[in-house]
């Protein structure tokens, strides 16, 4: 099922020994293949505002009604985990420490050379020693990036739509500077490039196409019927088996 990343911010985290261990504050995603690598757990008053990264691999089936993420880790394991400074980029050394502490597999060793989504992982990047792992991006940070079509500015990134496997299926574009109150979806595979230093996403389509695209209603689920209309409108191949 497809869900809004913004709607998941604030979900409570419950340890394997039934202790509340914080709330979801953010997500870090891999900009080469656009999949969530970590949830940022804000421990709040429990650990004086300390934040830790948790892999989606340690999550059990969420309780959507109670807005709760059960975690396959004890309160002690999370308490003793390496903390993360939200003002600094996530380094590979930090990821290795997390992998070792929680004894979870390292994704970078399982996938030696990820196949990039067209347009992803492109654009100007600062030196690696300044940005840590250059492929990890904060969803909160990228929200607000401007969206530029082939013939001009069309809005900004408002949200991300996540699949059950933590793949980012869509970016939500808020066109309020152009079409007040209207939101549309685009797939990461339709992105031409991302200019990280300029906080700008370039889309491989004309502004008129976005203007006439099926409108996205944040209060309604993104179902297969809507997705079919979206892909038919843009004339793009679907990602699901026919």
Tab-separated table of C-alpha atoms in Angstrom:
chain	number	residue	atom	x	y	z
A	1	UNK	CA	0.000	0.000	0.000
A	2	UNK	CA	1.202	3.520	-0.776
A	3	UNK	CA	1.498	6.033	2.069
A	4	UNK	CA	2.590	9.626	2.614
A	5	UNK	CA	5.998	10.080	4.265
A	6	UNK	CA	4.745	13.307	5.841
A	7	UNK	CA	1.860	11.409	7.477
A	8	UNK	CA	4.329	8.981	9.098
A	9	UNK	CA	6.266	11.742	10.852
A	10	UNK	CA	5.352	11.558	14.526
A	11	UNK	CA	4.530	7.822	14.585
A	12	UNK	CA	5.548	6.332	17.936
A	13	UNK	CA	8.299	3.694	18.157
A	14	UNK	CA	7.724	0.671	20.418
A	15	UNK	CA	10.630	-1.583	21.440
A	16	UNK	CA	10.468	-5.383	21.577
A	17	UNK	CA	10.062	-5.150	25.365
A	18	UNK	CA	7.036	-2.838	24.976
A	19	UNK	CA	8.729	0.447	25.862
A	20	UNK	CA	7.995	3.634	23.938
A	21	UNK	CA	11.366	4.718	22.589
A	22	UNK	CA	10.603	7.877	20.651
A	23	UNK	CA	8.882	9.090	17.503
A	24	UNK	CA	9.672	9.178	13.787
A	25	UNK	CA	11.281	12.527	12.996
A	26	UNK	CA	12.624	12.028	9.443
A	27	UNK	CA	13.723	9.516	6.807
A	28	UNK	CA	17.020	9.150	4.966
A	29	UNK	CA	16.794	7.823	1.420
A	30	UNK	CA	19.315	6.622	-1.163
A	31	UNK	CA	19.242	9.067	-4.065
A	32	UNK	CA	20.639	6.489	-6.504
A	33	UNK	CA	17.650	4.140	-6.309
A	34	UNK	CA	15.218	6.206	-4.206
A	35	UNK	CA	14.569	3.844	-1.351
A	36	UNK	CA	14.414	4.670	2.372
A	37	UNK	CA	17.518	3.426	4.202
A	38	UNK	CA	16.809	4.776	7.697
A	39	UNK	CA	14.110	6.188	9.925
A	40	UNK	CA	15.257	8.889	12.350
A	41	UNK	CA	13.987	8.030	15.832
A	42	UNK	CA	13.689	11.153	17.994
A	43	UNK	CA	13.838	9.770	21.525
A	44	UNK	CA	12.505	13.028	23.016
A	45	UNK	CA	12.478	13.172	26.815
A	46	UNK	CA	13.402	9.493	27.043
A	47	UNK	CA	17.049	10.155	26.129
A	48	UNK	CA	17.049	13.966	26.373
A	49	UNK	CA	16.330	14.534	22.704
A	50	UNK	CA	18.897	12.055	21.394
A	51	UNK	CA	18.246	10.799	17.852
A	52	UNK	CA	19.164	7.406	16.421
A	53	UNK	CA	18.910	5.837	12.979
A	54	UNK	CA	16.885	2.646	12.541
A	55	UNK	CA	16.816	0.487	9.438
A	56	UNK	CA	13.352	-0.429	8.072
A	57	UNK	CA	14.607	-4.033	8.365
A	58	UNK	CA	14.053	-3.892	12.153
A	59	UNK	CA	10.411	-2.808	11.888
A	60	UNK	CA	7.513	-5.187	12.416
A	61	UNK	CA	4.071	-4.706	10.868
A	62	UNK	CA	2.995	-1.155	11.791
A	63	UNK	CA	-0.194	-0.502	13.717
A	64	UNK	CA	-1.640	2.076	11.333
A	65	UNK	CA	-4.682	2.846	13.469
A	66	UNK	CA	-2.588	3.576	16.557
A	67	UNK	CA	0.189	5.241	14.505
A	68	UNK	CA	2.753	2.884	16.008
A	69	UNK	CA	5.932	1.262	14.655
A	70	UNK	CA	6.889	-1.898	16.618
A	71	UNK	CA	10.676	-2.390	16.498
A	72	UNK	CA	12.592	-5.685	16.712
A	73	UNK	CA	15.052	-4.132	19.165
A	74	UNK	CA	15.026	-3.844	22.934
A	75	UNK	CA	14.941	-0.569	24.820
A	76	UNK	CA	18.542	-1.203	25.925
A	77	UNK	CA	19.752	-1.783	22.356
A	78	UNK	CA	18.287	1.525	21.220
A	79	UNK	CA	19.549	3.318	24.329
A	80	UNK	CA	23.110	2.121	23.662
A	81	UNK	CA	23.024	2.760	19.898
A	82	UNK	CA	25.250	5.386	18.210
A	83	UNK	CA	23.504	8.755	18.107
A	84	UNK	CA	23.168	10.936	14.988
A	85	UNK	CA	23.778	14.663	14.671
A	86	UNK	CA	20.990	16.012	12.445
A	87	UNK	CA	23.144	19.021	11.577
A	88	UNK	CA	25.788	16.818	9.969
A	89	UNK	CA	25.591	14.336	7.058
A	90	UNK	CA	25.483	10.593	7.697
A	91	UNK	CA	28.932	9.099	7.071
A	92	UNK	CA	29.705	5.548	5.985
A	93	UNK	CA	31.661	5.144	9.233
A	94	UNK	CA	28.492	5.932	11.194
A	95	UNK	CA	26.546	3.417	9.097
A	96	UNK	CA	29.177	0.770	9.812
A	97	UNK	CA	28.905	1.483	13.541
A	98	UNK	CA	25.126	1.071	13.347
A	99	UNK	CA	25.440	-2.147	11.355
A	100	UNK	CA	27.882	-3.541	13.909
A	101	UNK	CA	25.869	-2.424	16.956
A	102	UNK	CA	22.543	-3.811	15.748
A	103	UNK	CA	24.054	-6.760	13.848
A	104	UNK	CA	22.056	-5.958	10.713
A	105	UNK	CA	23.424	-6.526	7.181
A	106	UNK	CA	25.102	-3.628	5.412
A	107	UNK	CA	23.230	-2.720	2.231
A	108	UNK	CA	26.375	-1.280	0.607
A	109	UNK	CA	28.077	-4.699	0.688
A	110	UNK	CA	24.980	-6.507	-0.627
A	111	UNK	CA	24.624	-4.150	-3.609
A	112	UNK	CA	28.126	-3.400	-4.934
A	113	UNK	CA	26.977	-1.157	-7.792
A	114	UNK	CA	23.353	-0.008	-7.533
A	115	UNK	CA	21.591	0.705	-10.811
A	116	UNK	CA	20.602	4.382	-10.673
A	117	UNK	CA	17.113	5.561	-11.453
A	118	UNK	CA	17.325	7.867	-14.482
A	119	UNK	CA	18.157	11.360	-13.300
A	120	UNK	CA	19.004	10.270	-9.743
A	121	UNK	CA	22.325	10.797	-8.075
A	122	UNK	CA	23.109	13.523	-10.575
A	123	UNK	CA	23.871	17.202	-10.304
A	124	UNK	CA	26.574	19.023	-8.344
A	125	UNK	CA	27.783	17.418	-5.140
A	126	UNK	CA	30.044	18.827	-2.445
A	127	UNK	CA	33.290	16.943	-1.649
A	128	UNK	CA	32.615	13.576	-0.005
A	129	UNK	CA	34.531	14.458	3.149
A	130	UNK	CA	32.083	17.344	3.679
A	131	UNK	CA	28.860	15.488	2.923
A	132	UNK	CA	29.507	11.992	4.348
A	133	UNK	CA	27.694	9.404	2.261
A	134	UNK	CA	26.793	11.509	-0.808
A	135	UNK	CA	23.840	9.276	-1.679
A	136	UNK	CA	21.870	9.659	1.564
A	137	UNK	CA	19.323	12.491	1.639
A	138	UNK	CA	16.851	13.695	4.265
A	139	UNK	CA	13.199	13.689	3.201
A	140	UNK	CA	12.584	16.764	5.369
A	141	UNK	CA	15.466	18.580	3.709
A	142	UNK	CA	14.385	17.775	0.141
A	143	UNK	CA	10.797	18.797	0.912
A	144	UNK	CA	10.592	22.366	-0.313
A	145	UNK	CA	12.996	21.896	-3.232
A	146	UNK	CA	11.781	23.779	-6.297
A	147	UNK	CA	10.465	21.776	-9.266
A	148	UNK	CA	11.478	22.858	-12.738
A	149	UNK	CA	9.940	21.458	-15.930
A	150	UNK	CA	11.526	21.685	-19.380
A	151	UNK	CA	9.975	25.145	-19.817
A	152	UNK	CA	9.896	26.683	-16.370
A	153	UNK	CA	9.186	26.503	-12.648
A	154	UNK	CA	6.067	24.512	-11.702
A	155	UNK	CA	6.105	24.336	-7.896
A	156	UNK	CA	7.958	22.614	-5.100
A	157	UNK	CA	8.400	19.222	-3.432
A	158	UNK	CA	5.624	18.834	-0.861
A	159	UNK	CA	5.780	15.170	0.166
A	160	UNK	CA	6.895	11.657	-0.813
A	161	UNK	CA	4.710	8.599	-1.384
A	162	UNK	CA	6.254	5.394	-0.011
A	163	UNK	CA	5.530	1.778	-0.933
A	164	UNK	CA	5.449	-1.089	1.574
A	165	UNK	CA	9.032	-2.015	0.647
A	166	UNK	CA	10.108	1.587	1.451
A	167	UNK	CA	10.597	2.491	-2.197
A	168	UNK	CA	9.751	6.113	-2.961
A	169	UNK	CA	7.131	5.705	-5.693
A	170	UNK	CA	6.206	9.344	-6.145
A	171	UNK	CA	7.144	12.900	-5.340
A	172	UNK	CA	4.209	15.155	-4.500
A	173	UNK	CA	4.443	18.500	-6.300
A	174	UNK	CA	2.650	21.470	-4.775
A	175	UNK	CA	1.879	23.869	-7.625
A	176	UNK	CA	0.584	26.668	-5.360
A	177	UNK	CA	2.876	29.256	-6.923
A	178	UNK	CA	1.433	28.379	-10.320
A	179	UNK	CA	-1.910	26.589	-9.793
A	180	UNK	CA	-3.028	27.458	-6.233
A	181	UNK	CA	-4.109	24.489	-4.123
A	182	UNK	CA	-3.352	21.822	-6.753
A	183	UNK	CA	-1.019	18.880	-6.182
A	184	UNK	CA	0.223	16.273	-8.653
A	185	UNK	CA	2.459	13.209	-8.533
A	186	UNK	CA	5.576	12.373	-10.530
A	187	UNK	CA	7.719	9.260	-10.363
A	188	UNK	CA	11.453	9.592	-9.535
A	189	UNK	CA	12.119	7.823	-12.852
A	190	UNK	CA	10.679	10.872	-14.665
A	191	UNK	CA	13.243	13.185	-13.109
A	192	UNK	CA	15.958	14.456	-15.398
A	193	UNK	CA	18.341	15.604	-12.660
A	194	UNK	CA	18.564	16.923	-9.122
A	195	UNK	CA	20.724	19.968	-8.416
A	196	UNK	CA	21.447	19.381	-4.732
A	197	UNK	CA	23.385	22.600	-4.162
A	198	UNK	CA	20.624	24.630	-5.799
A	199	UNK	CA	17.791	22.700	-4.047
A	200	UNK	CA	16.172	22.085	-7.427
A	201	UNK	CA	14.531	19.075	-9.124
A	202	UNK	CA	14.346	19.076	-12.936
A	203	UNK	CA	11.557	17.019	-14.538
A	204	UNK	CA	11.637	15.584	-18.047
A	205	UNK	CA	8.262	16.973	-19.173
A	206	UNK	CA	6.591	20.225	-20.180
A	207	UNK	CA	4.722	22.418	-17.702
A	208	UNK	CA	1.431	21.984	-19.581
A	209	UNK	CA	1.589	18.234	-18.953
A	210	UNK	CA	1.900	18.820	-15.228
A	211	UNK	CA	-0.873	21.416	-15.325
A	212	UNK	CA	-3.300	18.923	-16.901
A	213	UNK	CA	-2.176	15.829	-14.950
A	214	UNK	CA	-4.654	13.927	-12.712
A	215	UNK	CA	-4.882	15.864	-9.471
A	216	UNK	CA	-3.581	14.240	-6.297
A	217	UNK	CA	-5.869	14.332	-3.263
A	218	UNK	CA	-3.797	13.896	-0.051
A	219	UNK	CA	-6.939	12.733	1.798
A	220	UNK	CA	-7.558	9.836	-0.618
A	221	UNK	CA	-5.447	6.672	-0.997
A	222	UNK	CA	-3.175	6.269	-3.997
A	223	UNK	CA	-4.733	3.145	-5.513
A	224	UNK	CA	-4.027	1.246	-8.706
A	225	UNK	CA	-6.924	2.912	-10.511
A	226	UNK	CA	-5.428	6.352	-9.890
A	227	UNK	CA	-1.919	5.138	-10.796
A	228	UNK	CA	-3.189	3.688	-14.086
A	229	UNK	CA	-4.773	7.028	-15.002
A	230	UNK	CA	-1.551	8.810	-14.073
A	231	UNK	CA	0.707	6.581	-16.196
A	232	UNK	CA	-1.759	6.601	-19.099
A	233	UNK	CA	-1.862	10.395	-19.008
A	234	UNK	CA	1.924	10.752	-19.069
A	235	UNK	CA	2.317	7.884	-21.564
A	236	UNK	CA	4.914	6.172	-19.361
A	237	UNK	CA	5.430	2.432	-18.777
A	238	UNK	CA	4.002	1.178	-15.472
A	239	UNK	CA	6.236	-0.289	-12.775
A	240	UNK	CA	3.845	-3.125	-11.810
A	241	UNK	CA	3.365	-6.404	-13.747
A	242	UNK	CA	0.636	-6.175	-16.374
